[in-house]
Each structure stands twice: as C-alpha cells, then as structure tokens.
PDB file of C-alpha atoms in Angstrom:
ATOM      1  CA  MET I   1       2.640  14.577  56.717  1.00 43.00           C
ATOM      2  CA  ARG I   2       5.820  12.521  56.479  1.00 47.00           C
ATOM      3  CA  LEU I   3       5.046   8.829  56.528  1.00 46.00           C
ATOM      4  CA  LYS I   4       8.313   7.073  55.854  1.00 52.00           C
ATOM      5  CA  ASN I   5       9.434   6.366  59.379  1.00 58.00           C
ATOM      6  CA  ALA I   6      13.196   6.807  59.271  1.00 66.00           C
ATOM      7  CA  SER I   7      13.486   6.391  63.025  1.00 74.00           C
ATOM      8  CA  LEU I   8      11.771   2.976  62.878  1.00 79.00           C
ATOM      9  CA  GLN I   9      14.056   2.038  60.006  1.00 77.00           C
ATOM     10  CA  ASP I  10      17.130   3.215  61.953  1.00 76.00           C
ATOM     11  CA  LEU I  11      15.961   1.441  65.124  1.00 76.00           C
ATOM     12  CA  ILE I  12      15.518  -1.875  63.337  1.00 78.00           C
ATOM     13  CA  ALA I  13      18.741  -1.491  61.326  1.00 73.00           C
ATOM     14  CA  GLY I  14      20.739  -0.571  64.430  1.00 73.00           C
ATOM     15  CA  GLY I  15      19.122  -3.194  66.613  1.00 74.00           C
ATOM     16  CA  PHE I  16      19.465  -6.141  64.268  1.00 78.00           C
ATOM     17  CA  GLY I  17      22.623  -5.546  62.262  1.00 74.00           C
ATOM     18  CA  GLN I  18      22.831  -6.967  58.756  1.00 68.00           C
ATOM     19  CA  THR I  19      19.301  -8.386  58.812  1.00 76.00           C
ATOM     20  CA  GLY I  20      17.901  -4.988  59.819  1.00 78.00           C
ATOM     21  CA  SER I  21      17.018  -3.752  56.328  1.00 81.00           C
ATOM     22  CA  LYS I  22      15.232  -7.007  55.533  1.00 86.00           C
ATOM     23  CA  LEU I  23      13.348  -6.856  58.830  1.00 88.00           C
ATOM     24  CA  TYR I  24      12.348  -3.234  58.177  1.00 87.00           C
ATOM     25  CA  ALA I  25      10.943  -4.263  54.778  1.00 90.00           C
ATOM     26  CA  ILE I  26       8.959  -7.009  56.513  1.00 92.00           C
ATOM     27  CA  ALA I  27       7.727  -4.568  59.172  1.00 92.00           C
ATOM     28  CA  ALA I  28       6.724  -2.024  56.491  1.00 92.00           C
ATOM     29  CA  ASN I  29       4.801  -4.737  54.634  1.00 95.00           C
ATOM     30  CA  HIS I  30       3.000  -5.715  57.879  1.00 96.00           C
ATOM     31  CA  ILE I  31       2.136  -2.049  58.488  1.00 96.00           C
ATOM     32  CA  ASN I  32       0.635  -1.754  54.991  1.00 96.00           C
ATOM     33  CA  GLN I  33      -1.296  -5.014  55.506  1.00 97.00           C
ATOM     34  CA  ALA I  34      -2.644  -3.830  58.876  1.00 97.00           C
ATOM     35  CA  VAL I  35      -3.844  -0.533  57.443  1.00 96.00           C
ATOM     36  CA  LEU I  36      -5.325  -1.802  54.181  1.00 96.00           C
ATOM     37  CA  GLY I  37      -6.266  -5.372  55.074  1.00 95.00           C
ATOM     38  CA  PHE I  38      -4.534  -7.223  52.246  1.00 96.00           C
ATOM     39  CA  THR I  39      -2.632 -10.464  52.804  1.00 95.00           C
ATOM     40  CA  GLN I  40      -0.127 -10.534  49.945  1.00 96.00           C
ATOM     41  CA  THR I  41       3.067  -8.504  49.684  1.00 95.00           C
ATOM     42  CA  THR I  42       2.868  -4.779  49.128  1.00 95.00           C
ATOM     43  CA  ALA I  43       4.331  -5.248  45.632  1.00 95.00           C
ATOM     44  CA  SER I  44       1.624  -7.797  44.774  1.00 96.00           C
ATOM     45  CA  PHE I  45      -1.078  -5.519  46.190  1.00 95.00           C
ATOM     46  CA  LYS I  46       0.172  -2.603  44.088  1.00 94.00           C
ATOM     47  CA  LYS I  47       0.218  -4.811  40.994  1.00 95.00           C
ATOM     48  CA  GLN I  48      -3.320  -6.021  41.723  1.00 94.00           C
ATOM     49  CA  GLN I  49      -4.483  -2.406  42.146  1.00 93.00           C
ATOM     50  CA  GLN I  50      -2.617  -1.440  38.932  1.00 93.00           C
ATOM     51  CA  LEU I  51      -0.484   1.093  40.795  1.00 92.00           C
ATOM     52  CA  PRO I  52       2.878   2.142  39.386  1.00 92.00           C
ATOM     53  CA  ARG I  53       5.852   0.728  41.288  1.00 89.00           C
ATOM     54  CA  HIS I  54       7.165   4.225  42.079  1.00 89.00           C
ATOM     55  CA  ILE I  55       3.967   5.193  43.942  1.00 89.00           C
ATOM     56  CA  SER I  56       4.239   4.322  47.627  1.00 90.00           C
ATOM     57  CA  ILE I  57       1.354   3.121  49.756  1.00 92.00           C
ATOM     58  CA  PRO I  58       1.450   6.317  51.881  1.00 90.00           C
ATOM     59  CA  ASP I  59       1.124   8.361  48.670  1.00 91.00           C
ATOM     60  CA  ILE I  60      -2.189   6.754  47.715  1.00 94.00           C
ATOM     61  CA  LEU I  61      -3.802   6.752  51.160  1.00 94.00           C
ATOM     62  CA  ASN I  62      -6.489   9.311  51.839  1.00 93.00           C
ATOM     63  CA  THR I  63      -6.148  11.405  55.000  1.00 91.00           C
ATOM     64  CA  GLN I  64      -7.839   8.781  57.173  1.00 93.00           C
ATOM     65  CA  GLY I  65      -5.491   6.146  55.766  1.00 93.00           C
ATOM     66  CA  GLN I  66      -2.451   8.331  56.400  1.00 92.00           C
ATOM     67  CA  VAL I  67      -3.476   8.776  60.021  1.00 93.00           C
ATOM     68  CA  ALA I  68      -3.953   5.011  60.375  1.00 94.00           C
ATOM     69  CA  ARG I  69      -0.540   4.350  58.819  1.00 93.00           C
ATOM     70  CA  CYS I  70       1.171   6.879  61.097  1.00 92.00           C
ATOM     71  CA  TYR I  71      -0.468   5.200  64.087  1.00 94.00           C
ATOM     72  CA  ALA I  72       0.603   1.733  62.914  1.00 95.00           C
ATOM     73  CA  GLU I  73       4.205   2.885  62.372  1.00 92.00           C
ATOM     74  CA  THR I  74       4.246   4.495  65.802  1.00 93.00           C
ATOM     75  CA  CYS I  75       2.982   1.251  67.358  1.00 94.00           C
ATOM     76  CA  PHE I  76       5.674  -0.764  65.566  1.00 93.00           C
ATOM     77  CA  GLN I  77       8.346   1.702  66.668  1.00 92.00           C
ATOM     78  CA  LYS I  78       7.180   1.611  70.296  1.00 93.00           C
ATOM     79  CA  PHE I  79       6.954  -2.189  70.227  1.00 94.00           C
ATOM     80  CA  VAL I  80      10.496  -2.537  68.880  1.00 92.00           C
ATOM     81  CA  SER I  81      12.021   0.076  71.196  1.00 91.00           C
ATOM     82  CA  ASP I  82      10.229  -1.258  74.301  1.00 93.00           C
ATOM     83  CA  ASN I  83      11.191  -4.866  73.536  1.00 92.00           C
ATOM     84  CA  LEU I  84      14.545  -4.443  71.783  1.00 89.00           C
ATOM     85  CA  GLN I  85      16.596  -6.557  74.190  1.00 90.00           C
ATOM     86  CA  ARG I  86      14.112  -9.445  74.089  1.00 93.00           C
ATOM     87  CA  LEU I  87      13.649  -9.187  70.324  1.00 91.00           C
ATOM     88  CA  ARG I  88      17.412  -9.329  69.719  1.00 88.00           C
ATOM     89  CA  GLY I  89      17.432 -12.791  71.267  1.00 90.00           C
ATOM     90  CA  LEU I  90      14.835 -14.157  68.857  1.00 91.00           C
ATOM     91  CA  SER I  91      15.475 -15.935  65.596  1.00 90.00           C
ATOM     92  CA  GLU I  92      14.425 -14.180  62.412  1.00 88.00           C
ATOM     93  CA  ALA I  93      11.380 -16.480  62.122  1.00 92.00           C
ATOM     94  CA  GLU I  94      10.339 -15.719  65.716  1.00 94.00           C
ATOM     95  CA  LEU I  95      10.785 -12.000  65.135  1.00 91.00           C
ATOM     96  CA  ILE I  96       8.649 -12.135  61.987  1.00 93.00           C
ATOM     97  CA  LYS I  97       6.003 -13.978  64.031  1.00 96.00           C
ATOM     98  CA  GLU I  98       6.083 -11.145  66.614  1.00 95.00           C
ATOM     99  CA  PHE I  99       5.604  -8.576  63.814  1.00 95.00           C
ATOM    100  CA  ALA I 100       2.709 -10.626  62.405  1.00 97.00           C
ATOM    101  CA  GLY I 101       1.043 -10.668  65.831  1.00 97.00           C
ATOM    102  CA  LEU I 102       1.342  -6.903  66.131  1.00 97.00           C
ATOM    103  CA  LYS I 103      -0.081  -6.533  62.603  1.00 97.00           C
ATOM    104  CA  LEU I 104      -3.059  -8.697  63.533  1.00 97.00           C
ATOM    105  CA  ASN I 105      -3.751  -6.648  66.679  1.00 97.00           C
ATOM    106  CA  LEU I 106      -3.543  -3.404  64.708  1.00 97.00           C
ATOM    107  CA  ARG I 107      -5.816  -4.735  61.953  1.00 97.00           C
ATOM    108  CA  GLN I 108      -8.401  -5.878  64.503  1.00 97.00           C
ATOM    109  CA  GLY I 109      -8.265  -2.425  66.094  1.00 96.00           C
ATOM    110  CA  PHE I 110      -8.786  -0.676  62.767  1.00 95.00           C
ATOM    111  CA  VAL I 111     -11.736  -2.919  61.899  1.00 96.00           C
ATOM    112  CA  SER I 112     -13.374  -2.553  65.317  1.00 96.00           C
ATOM    113  CA  THR I 113     -13.123   1.259  65.161  1.00 93.00           C
ATOM    114  CA  GLY I 114     -14.643   1.572  61.709  1.00 91.00           C
ATOM    115  CA  MET I 115     -11.386   1.979  59.809  1.00 91.00           C
ATOM    116  CA  GLY I 116     -11.358  -1.452  58.202  1.00 90.00           C
ATOM    117  CA  ASP I 117     -12.442  -0.255  54.758  1.00 90.00           C
ATOM    118  CA  LEU I 118      -9.559   2.026  53.839  1.00 92.00           C
ATOM    119  CA  GLN I 119      -8.714   0.004  50.729  1.00 89.00           C
ATOM    120  CA  GLY I 120     -11.857   1.355  49.076  1.00 87.00           C
ATOM    121  CA  LYS I 121     -10.829   4.934  49.809  1.00 89.00           C
ATOM    122  CA  LEU I 122      -7.474   5.037  48.021  1.00 93.00           C
ATOM    123  CA  LEU I 123      -6.642   8.059  45.939  1.00 94.00           C
ATOM    124  CA  THR I 124      -6.236   7.741  42.215  1.00 93.00           C
ATOM    125  CA  VAL I 125      -2.681   7.941  40.914  1.00 93.00           C
ATOM    126  CA  ALA I 126      -3.403  11.428  39.541  1.00 94.00           C
ATOM    127  CA  GLU I 127      -4.775  12.594  42.918  1.00 94.00           C
ATOM    128  CA  ALA I 128      -1.790  11.101  44.736  1.00 92.00           C
ATOM    129  CA  LYS I 129       0.694  12.785  42.395  1.00 92.00           C
ATOM    130  CA  LYS I 130      -1.106  16.134  42.721  1.00 94.00           C
ATOM    131  CA  ARG I 131      -1.141  15.945  46.527  1.00 91.00           C
ATOM    132  CA  LYS I 132       2.514  14.897  46.664  1.00 89.00           C
ATOM    133  CA  ALA I 133       3.531  17.757  44.355  1.00 92.00           C
ATOM    134  CA  ASN I 134       1.591  20.206  46.523  1.00 92.00           C
ATOM    135  CA  ILE I 135       3.221  18.875  49.694  1.00 88.00           C
ATOM    136  CA  GLU I 136       6.676  19.189  48.126  1.00 91.00           C
ATOM    137  CA  LEU I 137       5.891  22.753  47.006  1.00 94.00           C
ATOM    138  CA  GLN I 138       4.762  23.705  50.511  1.00 93.00           C
ATOM    139  CA  SER I 139       7.880  22.095  51.958  1.00 91.00           C
ATOM    140  CA  ARG I 140      10.139  24.126  49.645  1.00 93.00           C
ATOM    141  CA  LYS I 141       8.286  27.320  50.601  1.00 92.00           C
ATOM    142  CA  ARG I 142       8.730  26.569  54.309  1.00 90.00           C
ATOM    143  CA  GLN I 143      12.409  25.857  53.746  1.00 89.00           C
ATOM    144  CA  LYS I 144      12.875  29.193  51.958  1.00 88.00           C
ATOM    145  CA  LEU I 145      11.128  31.015  54.800  1.00 87.00           C
ATOM    146  CA  LEU I 146      13.331  29.291  57.356  1.00 85.00           C
ATOM    147  CA  GLN I 147      16.453  30.182  55.392  1.00 83.00           C
ATOM    148  CA  ALA I 148      15.314  33.805  55.129  1.00 79.00           C
ATOM    149  CA  GLU I 149      14.925  33.950  58.906  1.00 75.00           C
ATOM    150  CA  GLN I 150      18.469  32.705  59.524  1.00 70.00           C
ATOM    151  CA  PRO I 151      20.673  35.442  60.971  1.00 69.00           C
ATOM    152  CA  LYS I 152      23.166  36.776  58.485  1.00 65.00           C
ATOM    153  CA  LEU I 153      26.808  36.588  59.386  1.00 65.00           C
ATOM    154  CA  ILE I 154      28.334  40.039  59.457  1.00 66.00           C
ATOM    155  CA  GLU I 155      32.067  40.116  59.175  1.00 69.00           C
ATOM    156  CA  CYS I 156      33.775  43.014  60.892  1.00 68.00           C
ATOM    157  CA  VAL I 157      37.199  43.938  59.708  1.00 69.00           C
ATOM    158  CA  VAL I 158      39.324  45.730  62.277  1.00 64.00           C
TER     159      VAL I 158
END
C-alpha cells in the first residue's frame, strides 16, 4: 500500500506555486493529526513517541491506520481538486484554516466510526521496519516479473 500521495503533492504544488511545498507539508501534518488525533506537529509527535526521524507516520500505522490515512489523503485531494479555483484566491492563512476545517471533519468521522484510537495501535519500530522491508521485497519481485513479461526486441538483419 503506497501512502505518500504524490498526486496530492503535485496538485498542491502546481496549484499554489512557490508556497505549494509548504502547503503540502501543512496538509500532510493535518492528515496525520486527523488520523491519530494529536494536536502538535508530526515531528513533535514522533519525538514524543520516541520514533526515529526517518520513520514516517504511514510506516508505523497498523492496517486500520493505513486505511484511515489513505482515506484522509483521498479526501484532501478531492477537496483541493474540487475547490482549486476558489482556494487559489485565498490567503495562505485562509487556506490553512480550510485545511484545519477538513482535518476536524475527518477526525470527527474517525472518532464517530470507532477509529479514534489508532494512536494506541501503532506498530513498533521493529515491526514497521520488517513490514516495510517485506513490502519493498514484494515490489522488487513484481517488478522483475513485469520485466520478464516484456516482449523482447528481435532485430532482423536483411
């Protein structure tokens, strides 16, 4: 399951120019807050949980958490793409307020559907590393199979 949403990142970067990367970082932080229910920055949360900086939030989420994060990213992407013209006219502060409102709605939805306790279900660093290594191994195997299925170019000399 790929959780880093490159299309959301591209949409925000393309839609908001130079401030796009900053806005994507803010959106990603809101997504993490919606899923896990913390209020500080993702970096502060990771420090509080004693997680290494190189471990991403998607890496430590259990399967239920990964599904919730995928849903939250999809909601952010749909919100931005459906409202891009209107959002472009907002100041950065107004845009951040819009993202915060979406985060709040998502968090309320997770809590009301019984998914408000995902913070207590995080994987250990060792479990996260093992799962990530397994996913990367499976990905390499799939890539090799796809390459093996590619038609070979046969050169005919006349």
